[in-house]
Coordinates of C-alpha atoms and ligand atoms in Angstrom, one line a residue:
M1 CA 6.3 -46.5 -11.8
K2 CA 3.7 -44.6 -11.8
S3 CA 3.0 -41.7 -9.5
P4 CA -0.5 -41.4 -8.3
T5 CA -3.1 -39.0 -8.6
A6 CA -4.1 -36.9 -6.0
P7 CA -7.9 -36.9 -5.7
G8 CA -10.6 -34.1 -6.0
R9 CA -9.5 -34.1 -9.7
W10 CA -12.3 -32.0 -11.6
P11 CA -12.8 -32.5 -15.0
V12 CA -11.4 -30.3 -18.1
L13 CA -9.6 -27.5 -14.8
G14 CA -8.5 -30.9 -13.2
H15 CA -6.3 -29.7 -9.8
A16 CA -6.4 -25.9 -10.5
P17 CA -10.2 -25.4 -8.5
A18 CA -8.5 -26.9 -5.5
L19 CA -4.5 -25.1 -5.8
I20 CA -6.9 -21.7 -6.4
T21 CA -9.6 -22.0 -3.4
R22 CA -7.9 -23.6 -1.0
R23 CA -4.1 -24.1 -1.9
L24 CA -2.5 -24.8 1.6
Q25 CA -5.2 -27.4 3.0
F26 CA -5.2 -28.8 -0.2
L27 CA -1.0 -29.4 -0.8
S28 CA -1.1 -30.5 3.1
S29 CA -3.5 -32.8 2.6
L30 CA -0.8 -34.7 -0.7
S31 CA 1.4 -35.5 2.4
S32 CA -0.7 -38.0 3.5
L33 CA -0.1 -39.8 0.0
S34 CA 3.3 -40.5 1.1
S35 CA 2.5 -43.7 1.4
V36 CA 1.2 -44.7 -1.6
G37 CA 4.2 -43.0 -3.1
E38 CA 6.9 -40.3 -3.3
V39 CA 5.4 -38.0 -5.8
V40 CA 1.9 -37.6 -6.4
R41 CA 0.3 -36.7 -9.9
I42 CA -1.9 -33.5 -10.2
R43 CA -3.6 -31.7 -13.2
L44 CA -3.1 -27.6 -13.5
G45 CA -5.5 -27.8 -16.3
P46 CA -4.7 -29.8 -19.5
I47 CA -0.8 -30.1 -18.1
P48 CA 0.4 -32.7 -16.0
A49 CA 1.9 -31.3 -12.6
Y50 CA 4.2 -33.7 -9.9
V51 CA 4.4 -32.9 -6.7
V52 CA 7.2 -34.0 -4.5
T53 CA 6.0 -35.0 -1.0
S54 CA 9.3 -37.2 0.6
P55 CA 12.0 -35.0 1.6
A56 CA 14.8 -37.8 0.4
A57 CA 12.6 -37.3 -3.2
V58 CA 13.4 -33.4 -2.5
Q59 CA 16.6 -33.9 -1.5
K60 CA 17.1 -35.6 -4.6
L61 CA 15.7 -33.0 -7.0
L62 CA 17.2 -30.0 -5.3
V63 CA 20.6 -31.1 -4.0
P64 CA 22.7 -32.8 -6.4
G65 CA 22.8 -29.2 -8.9
D66 CA 20.1 -28.4 -11.1
R67 CA 22.3 -29.7 -14.2
D68 CA 19.1 -31.9 -15.1
Y69 CA 15.8 -29.3 -14.2
D70 CA 15.6 -25.5 -15.2
R71 CA 12.7 -23.5 -12.9
G72 CA 9.3 -24.4 -14.6
R73 CA 6.7 -22.7 -15.9
L74 CA 6.4 -20.2 -13.3
M75 CA 9.8 -18.5 -13.4
A76 CA 10.0 -18.8 -17.6
K77 CA 6.8 -16.3 -17.2
A78 CA 8.2 -13.9 -14.3
S79 CA 11.5 -13.6 -16.4
V80 CA 9.5 -11.2 -18.6
W81 CA 9.8 -9.2 -15.2
F82 CA 12.4 -9.9 -13.5
G83 CA 15.3 -10.6 -16.5
D84 CA 17.9 -12.7 -16.1
S85 CA 18.9 -13.2 -12.7
L86 CA 19.2 -15.7 -9.6
L87 CA 15.6 -16.3 -9.4
T88 CA 15.3 -16.9 -13.3
S89 CA 18.4 -19.0 -14.4
H90 CA 19.2 -22.4 -14.3
G91 CA 22.9 -24.1 -15.1
P92 CA 26.0 -22.5 -16.1
S93 CA 24.7 -19.3 -16.5
H94 CA 23.1 -19.5 -13.2
E95 CA 26.5 -20.5 -11.3
Q96 CA 28.1 -18.1 -12.6
Q97 CA 25.3 -14.9 -11.5
R98 CA 26.2 -17.1 -8.0
R99 CA 29.8 -16.6 -7.9
S100 CA 29.5 -13.2 -8.9
L101 CA 27.3 -12.1 -6.2
R102 CA 29.2 -13.5 -3.7
S103 CA 30.6 -10.6 -2.9
A104 CA 27.4 -8.8 -2.3
F105 CA 26.2 -11.2 1.0
T106 CA 29.8 -11.1 3.0
S107 CA 29.5 -10.8 7.0
E108 CA 29.7 -6.8 6.6
Q109 CA 26.6 -6.6 4.7
V110 CA 25.1 -8.7 6.7
D111 CA 26.1 -6.6 10.0
S112 CA 25.4 -3.5 8.1
H113 CA 21.7 -4.9 7.2
V114 CA 21.3 -5.2 10.6
R115 CA 22.2 -1.9 11.6
H116 CA 19.9 -0.5 9.0
V117 CA 17.6 -2.7 10.4
Q118 CA 17.6 -1.8 13.6
D119 CA 17.8 2.2 12.8
S120 CA 14.3 2.0 10.9
A121 CA 13.0 -0.8 13.0
R122 CA 13.9 2.2 16.5
T123 CA 12.6 5.0 14.3
L124 CA 9.0 2.9 13.4
V125 CA 8.2 1.8 17.0
K126 CA 9.2 5.2 18.7
S127 CA 5.9 6.7 16.3
W128 CA 3.9 4.0 17.9
T129 CA 1.5 5.8 20.5
P130 CA 0.1 3.7 23.0
G131 CA -3.5 2.7 22.2
E132 CA -3.9 3.2 18.6
M133 CA -5.3 0.1 16.1
L134 CA -1.5 -0.8 14.0
A135 CA -2.0 -2.6 11.0
M136 CA 1.1 -4.6 11.6
D137 CA 1.0 -6.7 8.4
E138 CA 1.2 -3.2 7.0
L139 CA 3.8 -1.3 9.2
M140 CA 5.7 -4.8 8.0
K141 CA 5.7 -4.9 4.8
D142 CA 6.9 -1.2 4.8
L143 CA 9.7 -1.9 7.4
A144 CA 10.9 -4.8 5.3
L145 CA 11.0 -3.5 2.3
T146 CA 12.6 0.0 3.4
N147 CA 15.3 -2.4 4.8
T148 CA 15.7 -3.9 1.8
A149 CA 15.8 -0.7 -0.6
Q150 CA 18.3 0.1 2.2
S151 CA 20.8 -2.7 2.0
L152 CA 21.1 -2.4 -1.4
F153 CA 21.6 1.6 -2.0
S154 CA 22.1 3.0 1.1
T155 CA 23.1 7.1 1.0
S156 CA 21.9 6.8 -3.1
L157 CA 18.5 6.1 -1.8
T158 CA 17.0 9.3 -2.0
T159 CA 13.4 10.0 -0.3
G160 CA 12.4 10.7 -3.7
S161 CA 13.8 7.3 -5.1
L162 CA 12.3 5.7 -2.0
E163 CA 8.3 6.8 -2.1
S164 CA 8.5 5.3 -5.4
I165 CA 10.0 2.2 -4.5
R166 CA 7.2 2.2 -1.4
L167 CA 4.7 3.1 -3.6
H168 CA 4.9 1.1 -6.8
M169 CA 5.8 -2.1 -4.7
P170 CA 2.9 -3.2 -3.4
A171 CA 1.1 -3.0 -7.0
L172 CA 4.0 -5.7 -7.9
F173 CA 3.6 -8.3 -5.3
K174 CA -0.1 -8.3 -5.6
S175 CA -0.1 -9.2 -9.2
V176 CA 2.9 -11.1 -9.7
I177 CA 2.3 -14.8 -8.5
F178 CA -1.3 -14.6 -10.3
R179 CA 0.3 -12.7 -13.4
T180 CA 2.5 -15.9 -13.5
I181 CA 0.1 -18.6 -13.5
L182 CA -3.2 -17.0 -16.6
P183 CA -2.3 -17.3 -19.8
S184 CA 0.1 -14.4 -21.3
G185 CA -2.7 -12.8 -23.8
L186 CA -4.7 -11.8 -20.6
E187 CA -2.0 -9.3 -19.8
R188 CA -2.2 -7.1 -23.2
M189 CA -6.2 -6.7 -22.6
P190 CA -6.7 -3.3 -21.4
T191 CA -8.5 -3.9 -18.4
F192 CA -6.8 -1.4 -15.0
G193 CA -5.1 -4.0 -13.0
N194 CA -3.1 -4.6 -16.6
F195 CA -2.5 -1.0 -17.3
R196 CA -1.5 -0.6 -13.2
F197 CA 0.6 -3.0 -13.1
R198 CA 2.2 -1.7 -16.1
K199 CA 2.4 1.9 -14.8
A200 CA 4.3 0.6 -11.4
M201 CA 7.1 -1.7 -12.8
R202 CA 7.7 1.7 -15.3
S203 CA 8.3 3.5 -12.2
L204 CA 10.3 1.1 -10.3
D205 CA 12.3 0.9 -13.5
D206 CA 12.9 4.5 -13.8
A207 CA 13.5 4.9 -9.7
V208 CA 16.2 1.9 -9.8
A209 CA 17.8 3.3 -13.1
A210 CA 18.0 6.7 -11.7
I211 CA 19.8 5.0 -8.8
I212 CA 22.7 3.5 -10.7
A213 CA 22.6 6.4 -13.1
A214 CA 23.6 8.8 -10.3
R215 CA 26.2 6.3 -8.8
R216 CA 28.2 5.3 -12.1
A217 CA 28.5 8.8 -11.7
E218 CA 30.0 9.3 -8.7
S219 CA 33.5 9.3 -8.1
G220 CA 34.0 6.2 -7.0
D221 CA 33.7 6.3 -3.5
K222 CA 32.7 3.4 -0.9
H223 CA 29.3 2.8 0.4
G224 CA 30.0 -0.5 1.3
D225 CA 26.0 -1.6 0.2
L226 CA 24.9 -4.6 -1.6
L227 CA 24.5 -2.1 -4.8
D228 CA 28.4 -1.5 -4.6
S229 CA 28.8 -4.9 -4.8
L230 CA 26.7 -5.5 -7.8
L231 CA 28.2 -3.0 -9.5
A232 CA 31.5 -4.7 -8.7
A233 CA 31.0 -8.3 -9.3
Q234 CA 32.2 -9.2 -12.6
D235 CA 31.6 -13.0 -15.0
D236 CA 33.5 -15.5 -15.0
Q237 CA 35.7 -13.8 -18.0
G238 CA 36.0 -10.3 -15.6
N239 CA 34.0 -8.3 -17.4
M240 CA 31.8 -6.1 -15.4
L241 CA 27.8 -6.4 -15.0
P242 CA 26.1 -4.8 -17.5
D243 CA 23.6 -1.6 -16.2
K244 CA 20.3 -4.5 -17.4
Q245 CA 21.3 -6.9 -15.5
I246 CA 22.4 -5.0 -12.2
R247 CA 18.9 -3.9 -12.6
D248 CA 17.2 -7.5 -12.8
H249 CA 18.9 -8.2 -9.8
V250 CA 18.3 -4.3 -8.1
M251 CA 14.7 -6.2 -8.7
T252 CA 14.7 -9.5 -7.7
M253 CA 16.4 -8.5 -3.7
L254 CA 13.8 -6.0 -4.0
V255 CA 10.9 -8.5 -4.7
A256 CA 13.0 -11.7 -2.9
G257 CA 13.7 -9.9 0.2
S258 CA 11.4 -7.7 1.2
E259 CA 8.2 -9.7 1.0
S260 CA 8.5 -13.4 2.5
T261 CA 10.8 -11.4 5.8
A262 CA 7.6 -9.2 6.1
A263 CA 4.8 -12.1 6.3
V264 CA 7.2 -14.1 8.4
L265 CA 7.9 -10.9 10.6
S266 CA 4.3 -10.1 10.9
W267 CA 3.6 -13.8 11.9
A268 CA 6.2 -14.3 14.7
L269 CA 4.5 -10.4 16.0
Y270 CA 1.2 -12.5 16.4
E271 CA 2.9 -15.6 17.9
I272 CA 4.7 -14.2 20.5
F273 CA 1.7 -11.8 22.3
R274 CA -1.1 -14.3 21.8
D275 CA 1.1 -16.3 24.2
P276 CA 2.0 -14.6 27.0
D277 CA 4.2 -17.1 28.3
L278 CA 6.2 -16.5 25.1
A279 CA 6.0 -13.1 24.7
R280 CA 8.1 -12.9 28.6
R281 CA 10.3 -15.4 28.0
V282 CA 11.2 -13.1 24.2
R283 CA 11.4 -9.8 26.5
E284 CA 13.3 -11.3 29.4
E285 CA 15.7 -12.4 26.1
V286 CA 15.8 -8.7 24.5
G287 CA 15.9 -6.9 27.8
A288 CA 19.6 -8.4 27.9
L289 CA 20.7 -6.6 25.1
P290 CA 22.8 -3.6 25.3
A291 CA 19.6 -1.0 24.1
D292 CA 21.8 1.9 23.1
Q293 CA 24.5 -0.2 21.3
A294 CA 24.8 -1.1 17.7
F295 CA 23.7 -5.2 17.1
T296 CA 25.0 -7.1 15.0
A297 CA 24.6 -10.2 13.5
A298 CA 26.5 -12.1 16.5
D299 CA 24.3 -10.7 19.0
V300 CA 21.2 -11.4 17.5
L301 CA 21.5 -14.8 15.9
A302 CA 22.9 -15.9 20.0
L303 CA 19.0 -14.9 20.9
T304 CA 17.8 -18.2 21.3
C305 CA 14.7 -18.3 22.1
V306 CA 14.5 -15.2 19.6
N307 CA 15.8 -17.5 17.0
N308 CA 13.3 -20.6 17.9
V309 CA 10.8 -18.5 17.5
I310 CA 11.5 -17.4 14.0
S311 CA 12.3 -21.8 12.9
E312 CA 9.3 -22.1 14.4
T313 CA 7.3 -19.3 12.4
L314 CA 9.0 -20.0 9.5
R315 CA 7.7 -23.9 9.6
R316 CA 4.3 -23.3 9.5
Y317 CA 4.1 -20.2 7.8
P318 CA 6.6 -21.2 4.7
V319 CA 6.8 -20.2 1.0
P320 CA 3.8 -22.1 -0.4
F321 CA 5.7 -24.2 -3.7
I322 CA 8.2 -23.8 -6.0
M323 CA 8.5 -25.6 -9.2
R324 CA 11.4 -26.9 -11.1
R325 CA 11.1 -28.5 -15.3
S326 CA 12.8 -31.8 -16.2
L327 CA 15.3 -30.9 -18.5
K328 CA 15.5 -34.8 -19.9
P329 CA 14.2 -37.9 -18.7
V330 CA 15.0 -37.7 -14.6
R331 CA 14.1 -40.5 -11.7
L332 CA 12.9 -39.4 -8.6
G333 CA 12.2 -41.9 -5.8
E334 CA 10.8 -45.1 -7.7
I335 CA 9.0 -42.6 -10.2
E336 CA 10.5 -41.9 -13.5
L337 CA 9.6 -38.3 -14.6
P338 CA 9.8 -37.2 -18.9
A339 CA 11.5 -34.7 -20.1
G340 CA 9.7 -31.6 -19.8
A341 CA 7.8 -32.6 -16.7
E342 CA 7.0 -29.4 -13.9
I343 CA 8.1 -30.2 -10.8
V344 CA 6.8 -29.1 -7.2
Y345 CA 8.4 -29.2 -4.1
S346 CA 6.2 -27.6 -1.1
P347 CA 7.7 -26.2 2.2
Y348 CA 4.2 -25.8 3.4
L349 CA 3.9 -29.8 2.5
L350 CA 7.4 -30.7 4.2
H351 CA 6.7 -28.7 6.7
H352 CA 3.3 -29.8 8.3
D353 CA 4.0 -33.2 8.0
P354 CA 2.9 -35.4 11.2
R355 CA 5.8 -38.1 10.8
W356 CA 8.0 -35.1 11.7
F357 CA 6.4 -32.4 13.2
P358 CA 3.6 -33.8 15.1
D359 CA 0.9 -31.7 15.4
P360 CA 2.1 -29.7 12.9
L361 CA -0.4 -26.5 13.0
R362 CA 0.0 -25.9 16.6
F363 CA 3.1 -23.0 16.6
D364 CA 5.6 -24.4 19.4
P365 CA 9.1 -22.5 19.0
D366 CA 10.4 -25.5 21.5
R367 CA 10.6 -27.5 19.3
W368 CA 14.0 -26.2 17.8
S369 CA 15.4 -26.4 21.5
S370 CA 19.0 -28.4 21.4
E371 CA 17.0 -31.4 22.6
R372 CA 14.4 -32.0 20.9
H373 CA 15.1 -31.0 16.2
G374 CA 17.8 -33.5 16.1
S375 CA 15.1 -35.8 14.7
V376 CA 14.1 -33.9 11.5
P377 CA 15.5 -35.9 8.5
K378 CA 17.7 -34.0 5.8
G379 CA 14.3 -32.4 3.5
A380 CA 12.3 -32.4 6.2
Y381 CA 13.0 -28.5 7.1
L382 CA 13.2 -26.3 3.9
P383 CA 12.0 -23.0 5.2
F384 CA 15.1 -20.9 2.2
G385 CA 15.6 -24.4 0.0
A386 CA 18.7 -25.8 -0.7
G387 CA 21.7 -26.5 -3.0
A388 CA 22.2 -24.3 -6.0
H389 CA 19.5 -22.4 -5.3
V390 CA 19.6 -22.0 -1.6
C391 CA 18.5 -18.3 -0.3
I392 CA 21.2 -16.3 -1.2
G393 CA 19.7 -14.1 1.4
K394 CA 19.5 -16.6 4.2
R395 CA 22.0 -15.1 6.9
M396 CA 21.0 -12.1 6.0
A397 CA 17.3 -12.7 6.3
L398 CA 17.6 -14.4 9.7
A399 CA 19.9 -11.6 11.1
G400 CA 17.5 -9.0 9.9
L401 CA 14.7 -11.1 11.4
A402 CA 15.9 -11.3 14.3
T403 CA 16.7 -7.3 15.3
A404 CA 13.9 -6.4 13.4
L405 CA 11.8 -8.7 16.6
A406 CA 14.7 -8.0 19.3
V407 CA 14.0 -3.9 18.5
I408 CA 9.9 -4.4 18.4
C409 CA 9.4 -6.9 21.5
S410 CA 12.1 -4.7 23.7
H411 CA 9.6 -1.4 23.6
W412 CA 6.3 -2.4 23.1
Q413 CA 4.0 -5.3 24.2
L414 CA 1.8 -5.6 21.2
E415 CA -1.8 -7.0 22.0
P416 CA -3.6 -8.7 18.6
V417 CA -7.5 -7.1 18.5
A418 CA -9.9 -9.8 20.3
G419 CA -12.6 -11.2 17.7
Q420 CA -10.5 -10.5 14.7
R421 CA -9.8 -13.4 12.4
I422 CA -6.7 -14.2 11.3
R423 CA -6.5 -16.1 8.1
E424 CA -3.5 -17.7 5.8
V425 CA -3.2 -15.9 2.4
A426 CA -0.6 -17.9 -0.7
T427 CA 0.4 -16.4 -3.0
G428 CA 3.8 -16.1 -3.1
T429 CA 4.7 -16.2 0.8
V430 CA 1.8 -17.3 2.8
H431 CA 0.7 -13.5 4.5
P432 CA -2.0 -13.6 6.9
N433 CA -4.8 -11.4 5.2
R434 CA -5.0 -9.2 8.0
M435 CA -3.2 -7.9 11.4
P436 CA -4.0 -5.3 13.7
M437 CA -2.9 -4.8 16.7
I438 CA -2.7 -2.4 19.9
P439 CA 0.4 -1.4 21.2
R440 CA 1.0 -1.0 24.9
R441 CA 3.5 0.6 27.0
L442 CA 5.8 -1.9 29.0
P443 CA 6.2 -2.7 32.7
A444 CA 7.9 1.6 33.9
D445 CA 11.3 -0.3 33.9
E446 CA 11.0 -1.8 31.2
W447 CA 10.4 0.9 28.9
E448 CA 13.2 3.5 30.6
R449 CA 16.2 0.8 29.5
A450 CA 14.8 0.0 26.0
A451 CA 14.2 3.9 25.3
Ligands
LIG501 C1 12.1 -15.1 5.6 C2 12.8 -14.7 4.6 C3 13.1 -15.2 3.4 C4 12.5 -16.6 2.6 C5 11.7 -17.8 3.6 C6 13.2 -17.1 2.0 C7 13.0 -18.9 1.0 C8 13.7 -18.2 -0.7 C9 13.7 -20.0 -0.9 C10 12.3 -20.8 -0.5 C11 14.6 -19.9 -2.1 C12 14.6 -20.7 -3.1 C13 13.9 -21.2 -3.8 C14 14.0 -22.3 -4.8 O1 14.4 -23.4 -4.6 O2 14.1 -21.9 -7.0 C15 15.1 -18.4 -2.2 C16 15.9 -18.0 -3.1 C17 16.2 -16.6 -3.1 N1 16.2 -15.6 -2.3 FE1 15.5 -15.6 -0.7 N2 14.0 -15.9 1.1 C18 14.1 -15.1 2.1 C19 14.8 -13.6 2.5 C20 15.8 -13.1 1.3 C21 16.6 -11.9 1.0 C22 17.0 -11.1 2.2 C23 17.2 -12.0 0.6 C24 18.0 -11.2 -0.9 C25 18.6 -9.9 -0.2 C26 16.4 -12.9 -0.8 C27 16.8 -13.5 -2.2 C28 16.5 -14.5 -3.2 C29 17.2 -15.1 -4.2 C30 17.9 -14.1 -5.4 C31 17.1 -16.1 -4.7 C32 17.3 -17.4 -5.6 C33 18.0 -17.8 -5.3 C34 19.1 -18.6 -6.2 O3 18.1 -18.9 -6.6 O4 20.4 -18.9 -6.9 N3 15.9 -14.0 -0.1 N4 14.5 -17.6 -0.4

């Protein structure tokens, strides 16, 4: 059976204008076409691509493993920057990498990440003064990047290397997604943007290489961080990973671990504090945590209201789309696709389908209460993907998010600035165009307990 074509196709450009100018509305509008087929055809200029709209077909795409698919044209291009890592590989090479990195994501690593997040979030909230205007989206980017870097490098993260990562990573975040879409020739042109991007890449490479070299030169003391695990990791033949591959994994973790976490934190704070009743419920819950003790992942993952807020934020503001490419003819739902077909699955589309999430634009953390959330079918909620490529940092991300929210909400009442229109901007994540907020003091008794 042939897949239906999405409406709104332009001559020559196909659906590229819709994907560039109103990506999120376009993607969520495709869920209404699911009655005509589980796979909808779109055109990216001359190239056809197939958007999978039904949870069952997305499960079929992701879950049997990835012998039939590679990562598609976006990741093929991103491998120029991220090298050979989990984000860009597929099949047996990916399976081997996944096995060798398992030791970097143990419960001890997650607990250690929680401690880093608790410390840096505390330092951050103590630097705020009541009534000042905060650019919360920028602060959350910095917090998420610092936390990921600390969990990767712990004590080897000197002030200089952290500064270099903080300075150059935003240029990478900003343009990497557009660069994967642009024709390759444009990247070699002598423009300011290309110059800045290349400089950022070089500086990040130098900072990461210096940290790896310094760690290798040490006498073998253990730091208990992700870099220790990467340096100790072995491939299936028992060989240690070469420096180039460790660099590729480190860059991947810095990018994959920070940008999405920052966006989710900003949106969660925005949603909590524009609903006074929700803010009160969250504060009551986090107020019961022992503020003077180090949290564990188990402590923060047991916070029902906070974790429902996180689940709902991940539903409402998820990764916009992810690609695969068929390596042989495949069948998804009713549709046969040829080898080489570019396939799109979109957590944004799935999470805004009113069949599973009534009134999908409404932020409602109680959708995730134990009585209600059983009705969501498999494949309809995929904030961390599924199958062979399910997010390796999922538990670390969830525990880190809950920790940061617990620390921030137990110290301050945040006030969204009136009259500012906050828009969703889709790049590799859905992030806010801006997020100005004003911290206000908590009632005295709560402030004393938190301090
Ligand atoms: C809220 C935070 C996060 C979100 C929403 C998120 C989302 C995702 C999604 C949707 C995928 C699947 C991609 C696919 O199907 O191709 C993924 C994969 C991945 N994520 Fe995350 N992620 C988050 C945090 C993290 C963190 C903290 C790390 C590491 C420190 C991380 C590292 C990775 C890596 C390496 C992959 C590729 C896994 C593979 O292909 O085997 N992510 N993430």
